[in-house]
PDB file of C-alpha atoms in Angstrom:
ATOM      1  CA  ASP A  19     -47.670 -66.353  74.672  1.00 66.00           C
ATOM      2  CA  GLN A  20     -45.782 -64.551  77.659  1.00 67.00           C
ATOM      3  CA  LEU A  21     -49.222 -65.073  79.886  1.00 62.00           C
ATOM      4  CA  GLN A  22     -49.317 -69.037  78.942  1.00 74.00           C
ATOM      5  CA  VAL A  23     -45.430 -69.917  79.688  1.00 75.00           C
ATOM      6  CA  GLU A  24     -45.962 -67.980  83.126  1.00 74.00           C
ATOM      7  CA  GLN A  25     -48.994 -70.138  84.021  1.00 73.00           C
ATOM      8  CA  SER A  26     -47.346 -73.039  82.896  1.00 82.00           C
ATOM      9  CA  ARG A  27     -44.143 -72.708  84.942  1.00 82.00           C
ATOM     10  CA  LEU A  28     -46.462 -72.057  87.783  1.00 78.00           C
ATOM     11  CA  ARG A  29     -48.277 -75.345  87.180  1.00 81.00           C
ATOM     12  CA  GLU A  30     -45.180 -77.137  87.292  1.00 86.00           C
ATOM     13  CA  LEU A  31     -43.591 -75.397  90.415  1.00 86.00           C
ATOM     14  CA  HIS A  32     -47.127 -76.647  92.114  1.00 83.00           C
ATOM     15  CA  ARG A  33     -46.859 -80.184  90.643  1.00 85.00           C
ATOM     16  CA  TRP A  34     -42.960 -80.262  92.204  1.00 89.00           C
ATOM     17  CA  LEU A  35     -44.203 -78.872  95.460  1.00 89.00           C
ATOM     18  CA  GLN A  36     -46.760 -81.238  95.850  1.00 86.00           C
ATOM     19  CA  ILE A  37     -44.346 -84.264  94.851  1.00 89.00           C
ATOM     20  CA  PHE A  38     -42.003 -82.843  97.114  1.00 90.00           C
ATOM     21  CA  LEU A  39     -44.298 -82.956 100.317  1.00 89.00           C
ATOM     22  CA  LYS A  40     -45.882 -86.149  99.473  1.00 88.00           C
ATOM     23  CA  SER A  41     -42.240 -87.664  98.985  1.00 90.00           C
ATOM     24  CA  THR A  42     -41.091 -86.057 102.208  1.00 91.00           C
ATOM     25  CA  ILE A  43     -43.996 -87.738 104.417  1.00 89.00           C
ATOM     26  CA  ALA A  44     -43.301 -90.926 102.539  1.00 89.00           C
ATOM     27  CA  ILE A  45     -39.680 -90.906 103.615  1.00 90.00           C
ATOM     28  CA  GLY A  46     -40.451 -89.689 107.239  1.00 89.00           C
ATOM     29  CA  ALA A  47     -42.940 -92.838 107.639  1.00 87.00           C
ATOM     30  CA  LEU A  48     -40.317 -95.168 106.259  1.00 90.00           C
ATOM     31  CA  LEU A  49     -37.313 -93.657 108.700  1.00 87.00           C
ATOM     32  CA  LEU A  50     -39.988 -93.889 111.639  1.00 86.00           C
ATOM     33  CA  PHE A  51     -40.628 -97.451 110.910  1.00 88.00           C
ATOM     34  CA  VAL A  52     -36.839 -98.062 110.989  1.00 88.00           C
ATOM     35  CA  ASP A  53     -36.439 -96.410 114.195  1.00 85.00           C
ATOM     36  CA  GLY A  54     -39.204 -98.526 115.580  1.00 84.00           C
ATOM     37  CA  ASN A  55     -41.591 -95.748 116.262  1.00 81.00           C
ATOM     38  CA  TYR A  56     -44.389 -97.508 114.622  1.00 82.00           C
ATOM     39  CA  GLN A  57     -47.147 -95.202 115.810  1.00 74.00           C
ATOM     40  CA  ALA A  58     -45.848 -92.206 114.284  1.00 78.00           C
ATOM     41  CA  GLY A  59     -44.964 -94.235 110.983  1.00 82.00           C
ATOM     42  CA  ILE A  60     -48.551 -95.236 110.752  1.00 83.00           C
ATOM     43  CA  GLU A  61     -49.734 -91.719 111.483  1.00 78.00           C
ATOM     44  CA  SER A  62     -47.546 -90.282 108.809  1.00 84.00           C
ATOM     45  CA  LEU A  63     -48.930 -93.034 106.096  1.00 85.00           C
ATOM     46  CA  VAL A  64     -52.251 -91.772 106.952  1.00 83.00           C
ATOM     47  CA  ILE A  65     -51.365 -88.175 106.684  1.00 82.00           C
ATOM     48  CA  MET A  66     -50.012 -89.368 103.255  1.00 84.00           C
ATOM     49  CA  CYS A  67     -53.489 -90.596 102.128  1.00 85.00           C
ATOM     50  CA  VAL A  68     -55.231 -87.309 103.231  1.00 82.00           C
ATOM     51  CA  THR A  69     -53.088 -85.504 100.777  1.00 83.00           C
ATOM     52  CA  PHE A  70     -55.026 -86.854  97.982  1.00 85.00           C
ATOM     53  CA  ALA A  71     -58.045 -85.826  99.480  1.00 79.00           C
ATOM     54  CA  PRO A  72     -58.599 -82.754  96.924  1.00 76.00           C
ATOM     55  CA  LEU A  73     -58.159 -85.045  94.450  1.00 79.00           C
ATOM     56  CA  MET A  74     -60.710 -87.615  95.282  1.00 81.00           C
ATOM     57  CA  MET A  75     -63.132 -84.762  95.889  1.00 75.00           C
ATOM     58  CA  ALA A  76     -62.533 -83.325  92.525  1.00 74.00           C
ATOM     59  CA  SER A  77     -62.674 -86.271  90.712  1.00 79.00           C
ATOM     60  CA  TYR A  78     -66.010 -87.257  92.959  1.00 77.00           C
ATOM     61  CA  PHE A  79     -67.653 -83.957  92.257  1.00 71.00           C
ATOM     62  CA  HIS A  80     -66.465 -83.443  88.740  1.00 75.00           C
ATOM     63  CA  LEU A  81     -64.601 -80.587  89.364  1.00 71.00           C
ATOM     64  CA  LYS A  82     -61.139 -78.828  88.421  1.00 72.00           C
ATOM     65  CA  ILE A  83     -59.598 -77.569  91.597  1.00 74.00           C
ATOM     66  CA  PRO A  84     -57.291 -74.762  90.869  1.00 74.00           C
ATOM     67  CA  LEU A  85     -53.736 -76.055  91.345  1.00 76.00           C
ATOM     68  CA  GLU A  86     -53.266 -72.818  94.033  1.00 75.00           C
ATOM     69  CA  PHE A  87     -56.142 -73.988  96.261  1.00 76.00           C
ATOM     70  CA  ASP A  88     -54.853 -77.901  96.076  1.00 80.00           C
ATOM     71  CA  THR A  89     -51.045 -77.225  97.153  1.00 83.00           C
ATOM     72  CA  LEU A  90     -52.341 -74.827  99.869  1.00 82.00           C
ATOM     73  CA  ALA A  91     -54.610 -77.941 101.189  1.00 83.00           C
ATOM     74  CA  ILE A  92     -51.868 -79.977 100.946  1.00 85.00           C
ATOM     75  CA  VAL A  93     -49.092 -77.630 102.602  1.00 88.00           C
ATOM     76  CA  PHE A  94     -51.896 -76.948 105.459  1.00 86.00           C
ATOM     77  CA  ILE A  95     -52.044 -80.846 105.923  1.00 86.00           C
ATOM     78  CA  TYR A  96     -48.268 -81.370 105.747  1.00 89.00           C
ATOM     79  CA  MET A  97     -47.938 -78.414 108.445  1.00 90.00           C
ATOM     80  CA  SER A  98     -50.719 -79.279 110.839  1.00 84.00           C
ATOM     81  CA  LEU A  99     -50.424 -83.075 111.107  1.00 81.00           C
ATOM     82  CA  PHE A 100     -46.868 -83.938 109.726  1.00 86.00           C
ATOM     83  CA  LEU A 101     -44.942 -81.306 110.969  1.00 88.00           C
ATOM     84  CA  GLY A 102     -47.389 -80.341 113.786  1.00 84.00           C
ATOM     85  CA  GLU A 103     -48.472 -83.445 115.021  1.00 77.00           C
ATOM     86  CA  VAL A 104     -45.980 -86.330 114.355  1.00 83.00           C
ATOM     87  CA  HIS A 105     -42.746 -83.934 114.879  1.00 85.00           C
ATOM     88  CA  ASP A 106     -44.286 -82.067 117.622  1.00 85.00           C
ATOM     89  CA  PHE A 107     -44.064 -78.476 116.464  1.00 88.00           C
ATOM     90  CA  TYR A 108     -46.658 -77.442 118.234  1.00 82.00           C
ATOM     91  CA  MET A 109     -44.439 -77.604 121.320  1.00 83.00           C
ATOM     92  CA  GLN A 110     -41.674 -76.695 119.862  1.00 89.00           C
ATOM     93  CA  PHE A 111     -42.931 -73.342 118.326  1.00 88.00           C
ATOM     94  CA  TRP A 112     -45.358 -71.205 120.348  1.00 83.00           C
ATOM     95  CA  TRP A 113     -46.727 -69.705 117.038  1.00 86.00           C
ATOM     96  CA  TRP A 114     -46.970 -72.944 115.341  1.00 88.00           C
ATOM     97  CA  ASP A 115     -50.896 -72.883 116.016  1.00 85.00           C
ATOM     98  CA  LEU A 116     -51.774 -69.577 115.675  1.00 85.00           C
ATOM     99  CA  VAL A 117     -50.108 -69.822 112.086  1.00 89.00           C
ATOM    100  CA  LEU A 118     -52.173 -73.063 111.001  1.00 88.00           C
ATOM    101  CA  HIS A 119     -55.485 -71.578 112.373  1.00 87.00           C
ATOM    102  CA  ALA A 120     -54.742 -68.499 110.254  1.00 90.00           C
ATOM    103  CA  GLY A 121     -54.447 -71.101 107.318  1.00 87.00           C
ATOM    104  CA  SER A 122     -57.551 -72.953 108.210  1.00 87.00           C
ATOM    105  CA  GLY A 123     -59.503 -69.847 108.513  1.00 89.00           C
ATOM    106  CA  PHE A 124     -58.453 -68.971 104.853  1.00 87.00           C
ATOM    107  CA  LEU A 125     -58.960 -72.341 103.365  1.00 85.00           C
ATOM    108  CA  LEU A 126     -62.263 -72.820 105.200  1.00 87.00           C
ATOM    109  CA  GLY A 127     -63.519 -69.375 104.364  1.00 88.00           C
ATOM    110  CA  THR A 128     -62.375 -70.106 100.472  1.00 84.00           C
ATOM    111  CA  THR A 129     -64.245 -73.323 100.626  1.00 83.00           C
ATOM    112  CA  GLY A 130     -67.384 -71.693 102.097  1.00 87.00           C
ATOM    113  CA  PHE A 131     -67.484 -69.109  99.226  1.00 86.00           C
ATOM    114  CA  PHE A 132     -66.730 -71.646  96.483  1.00 81.00           C
ATOM    115  CA  LEU A 133     -69.868 -73.385  97.745  1.00 81.00           C
ATOM    116  CA  VAL A 134     -72.396 -70.715  97.975  1.00 85.00           C
ATOM    117  CA  TYR A 135     -71.127 -68.594  95.054  1.00 81.00           C
ATOM    118  CA  LEU A 136     -71.002 -71.913  92.697  1.00 76.00           C
ATOM    119  CA  LEU A 137     -74.599 -72.310  94.164  1.00 78.00           C
ATOM    120  CA  ASN A 138     -75.885 -69.228  93.353  1.00 77.00           C
ATOM    121  CA  GLN A 139     -74.639 -69.192  89.953  1.00 74.00           C
ATOM    122  CA  ASP A 140     -76.192 -72.598  88.839  1.00 71.00           C
ATOM    123  CA  LYS A 141     -79.226 -71.789  86.796  1.00 69.00           C
ATOM    124  CA  LYS A 142     -80.828 -75.111  87.911  1.00 71.00           C
ATOM    125  CA  ALA A 143     -80.682 -74.324  91.443  1.00 65.00           C
ATOM    126  CA  SER A 144     -83.395 -71.679  92.955  1.00 68.00           C
ATOM    127  CA  VAL A 145     -80.946 -69.805  94.980  1.00 68.00           C
ATOM    128  CA  HIS A 146     -80.522 -66.358  94.323  1.00 77.00           C
ATOM    129  CA  LEU A 147     -78.515 -64.587  97.047  1.00 82.00           C
ATOM    130  CA  THR A 148     -76.903 -61.189  97.473  1.00 87.00           C
ATOM    131  CA  PRO A 149     -73.208 -60.516  97.693  1.00 87.00           C
ATOM    132  CA  GLY A 150     -73.375 -59.615 101.457  1.00 91.00           C
ATOM    133  CA  PHE A 151     -74.910 -63.019 102.075  1.00 90.00           C
ATOM    134  CA  ILE A 152     -72.696 -65.044 100.572  1.00 89.00           C
ATOM    135  CA  ALA A 153     -69.626 -63.312 102.609  1.00 90.00           C
ATOM    136  CA  LEU A 154     -71.595 -63.669 105.625  1.00 93.00           C
ATOM    137  CA  PHE A 155     -72.140 -67.505 104.711  1.00 91.00           C
ATOM    138  CA  ALA A 156     -68.523 -68.072 104.191  1.00 90.00           C
ATOM    139  CA  PHE A 157     -67.278 -66.465 107.170  1.00 93.00           C
ATOM    140  CA  MET A 158     -69.753 -68.427 109.292  1.00 94.00           C
ATOM    141  CA  PHE A 159     -68.774 -71.639 107.587  1.00 91.00           C
ATOM    142  CA  SER A 160     -65.275 -71.458 108.588  1.00 91.00           C
ATOM    143  CA  GLN A 161     -65.794 -70.136 112.032  1.00 92.00           C
ATOM    144  CA  GLY A 162     -68.504 -72.574 112.977  1.00 92.00           C
ATOM    145  CA  LEU A 163     -66.071 -75.558 111.560  1.00 89.00           C
ATOM    146  CA  GLY A 164     -63.407 -73.889 113.734  1.00 89.00           C
ATOM    147  CA  SER A 165     -65.807 -73.785 116.998  1.00 91.00           C
ATOM    148  CA  ILE A 166     -66.360 -77.479 115.913  1.00 90.00           C
ATOM    149  CA  TRP A 167     -62.697 -78.139 115.924  1.00 84.00           C
ATOM    150  CA  GLU A 168     -62.363 -76.517 119.416  1.00 87.00           C
ATOM    151  CA  ILE A 169     -65.042 -78.391 120.926  1.00 90.00           C
ATOM    152  CA  PHE A 170     -62.968 -81.541 119.554  1.00 85.00           C
ATOM    153  CA  GLU A 171     -59.482 -80.683 121.193  1.00 82.00           C
ATOM    154  CA  PHE A 172     -61.603 -80.044 124.622  1.00 88.00           C
ATOM    155  CA  SER A 173     -63.388 -83.216 124.267  1.00 87.00           C
ATOM    156  CA  MET A 174     -60.031 -85.364 123.596  1.00 81.00           C
ATOM    157  CA  ASP A 175     -58.410 -83.551 126.872  1.00 83.00           C
ATOM    158  CA  GLN A 176     -61.293 -84.452 128.846  1.00 88.00           C
ATOM    159  CA  MET A 177     -61.863 -87.897 127.958  1.00 87.00           C
ATOM    160  CA  PHE A 178     -58.102 -88.909 127.255  1.00 78.00           C
ATOM    161  CA  GLY A 179     -56.567 -86.563 129.194  1.00 81.00           C
ATOM    162  CA  LEU A 180     -54.576 -85.180 126.263  1.00 71.00           C
ATOM    163  CA  ASN A 181     -53.154 -81.568 125.778  1.00 73.00           C
ATOM    164  CA  MET A 182     -54.547 -80.279 122.474  1.00 72.00           C
ATOM    165  CA  GLN A 183     -55.694 -77.140 124.013  1.00 75.00           C
ATOM    166  CA  LYS A 184     -52.102 -76.327 125.224  1.00 72.00           C
ATOM    167  CA  SER A 185     -53.010 -73.125 127.524  1.00 74.00           C
ATOM    168  CA  GLY A 186     -56.573 -74.179 127.574  1.00 76.00           C
ATOM    169  CA  LEU A 187     -59.247 -71.251 127.301  1.00 84.00           C
ATOM    170  CA  VAL A 188     -56.462 -68.883 126.488  1.00 85.00           C
ATOM    171  CA  ASP A 189     -55.382 -70.970 123.477  1.00 82.00           C
ATOM    172  CA  THR A 190     -59.077 -71.683 122.466  1.00 86.00           C
ATOM    173  CA  MET A 191     -59.850 -68.222 122.525  1.00 89.00           C
ATOM    174  CA  TRP A 192     -56.838 -67.039 120.453  1.00 89.00           C
ATOM    175  CA  ASP A 193     -57.726 -69.855 117.969  1.00 88.00           C
ATOM    176  CA  LEU A 194     -61.139 -68.518 117.253  1.00 91.00           C
ATOM    177  CA  ILE A 195     -59.701 -64.847 117.215  1.00 93.00           C
ATOM    178  CA  ILE A 196     -57.297 -66.098 114.691  1.00 92.00           C
ATOM    179  CA  ASN A 197     -59.526 -68.032 112.774  1.00 91.00           C
ATOM    180  CA  ALA A 198     -61.998 -65.366 112.608  1.00 93.00           C
ATOM    181  CA  SER A 199     -59.626 -62.447 111.422  1.00 93.00           C
ATOM    182  CA  ALA A 200     -58.887 -64.780 108.541  1.00 91.00           C
ATOM    183  CA  ALA A 201     -62.114 -65.770 107.622  1.00 91.00           C
ATOM    184  CA  ALA A 202     -63.303 -62.001 107.358  1.00 93.00           C
ATOM    185  CA  THR A 203     -60.367 -61.301 105.260  1.00 91.00           C
ATOM    186  CA  ILE A 204     -61.578 -63.936 102.542  1.00 88.00           C
ATOM    187  CA  SER A 205     -65.182 -62.742 103.013  1.00 90.00           C
ATOM    188  CA  LEU A 206     -64.295 -59.220 102.330  1.00 90.00           C
ATOM    189  CA  LEU A 207     -62.249 -60.422  99.320  1.00 85.00           C
ATOM    190  CA  GLY A 208     -65.218 -62.371  98.105  1.00 85.00           C
ATOM    191  CA  TYR A 209     -67.556 -59.737  98.483  1.00 87.00           C
ATOM    192  CA  GLY A 210     -65.296 -57.368  96.543  1.00 84.00           C
ATOM    193  CA  TYR A 211     -65.174 -59.872  93.577  1.00 81.00           C
ATOM    194  CA  MET A 212     -68.686 -60.186  93.408  1.00 82.00           C
ATOM    195  CA  LYS A 213     -69.249 -56.368  93.544  1.00 81.00           C
ATOM    196  CA  SER A 214     -66.293 -55.148  91.183  1.00 76.00           C
ATOM    197  CA  PRO A 215     -65.281 -59.018  89.337  1.00 63.00           C
ATOM    198  CA  ARG A 216     -62.539 -56.926  87.540  1.00 62.00           C
ATOM    199  CA  ILE A 217     -60.501 -56.126  90.673  1.00 57.00           C
ATOM    200  CA  ASP A 218     -57.292 -58.725  90.638  1.00 63.00           C
ATOM    201  CA  SER A 219     -56.212 -60.303  93.792  1.00 62.00           C
ATOM    202  CA  PHE A 220     -55.165 -64.193  94.597  1.00 63.00           C
ATOM    203  CA  LEU A 221     -58.855 -65.039  95.499  1.00 62.00           C
ATOM    204  CA  GLU A 222     -60.414 -63.728  92.440  1.00 65.00           C
ATOM    205  CA  ARG A 223     -57.660 -65.575  90.245  1.00 68.00           C
ATOM    206  CA  MET A 224     -58.518 -68.634  91.816  1.00 66.00           C
ATOM    207  CA  ILE A 225     -62.503 -68.164  91.342  1.00 65.00           C
ATOM    208  CA  ASP A 226     -62.109 -67.536  87.827  1.00 67.00           C
ATOM    209  CA  GLN A 227     -60.123 -70.915  87.384  1.00 65.00           C
ATOM    210  CA  PHE A 228     -62.525 -72.607  89.548  1.00 62.00           C
ATOM    211  CA  ILE A 229     -65.394 -71.708  87.481  1.00 59.00           C
TER     212      ILE A 229
END
């Protein structure tokens, strides 16, 4: 029917987008090697390997990750590492770091929600958590990992003289605020799903596919 046709088109679109992004990284790595920029070339190859992480995790844990989530993860890796680090977008565009932290807040919040929600639904596990606690965990999971990343940036700057924090404390605080806002959005959507499963949003559709 019409719905199946649309879903098939969306799956095909996600696959082609992933192929395009991975091919771009591979071609970029080749051009960097040709130009003699071996460090950036090696970094690009490592980044391309990282884009396969969602697929490897799905295989290891025997999960079928929704294409939307898989594609979002690859887009985030592409924007943060390949464009941000290798091609220095963080320095060229002042808003690039904020966009990426918002993306990481969404992804980490969604991951945290999936972890506890699925555990809570598992009949073999003796865990029965309220929707409010699951939403809180998703928020704290995202914000906790975001804070660890800021500690990592500070440590790298102090030990190796890098400039990962850009404007120092101001950059760190805005990163945490943006991450918290995105994580809170995901947590509220997840809470809404558990209280009223019939509400339709992108998170609800991903949850249904993931389950």
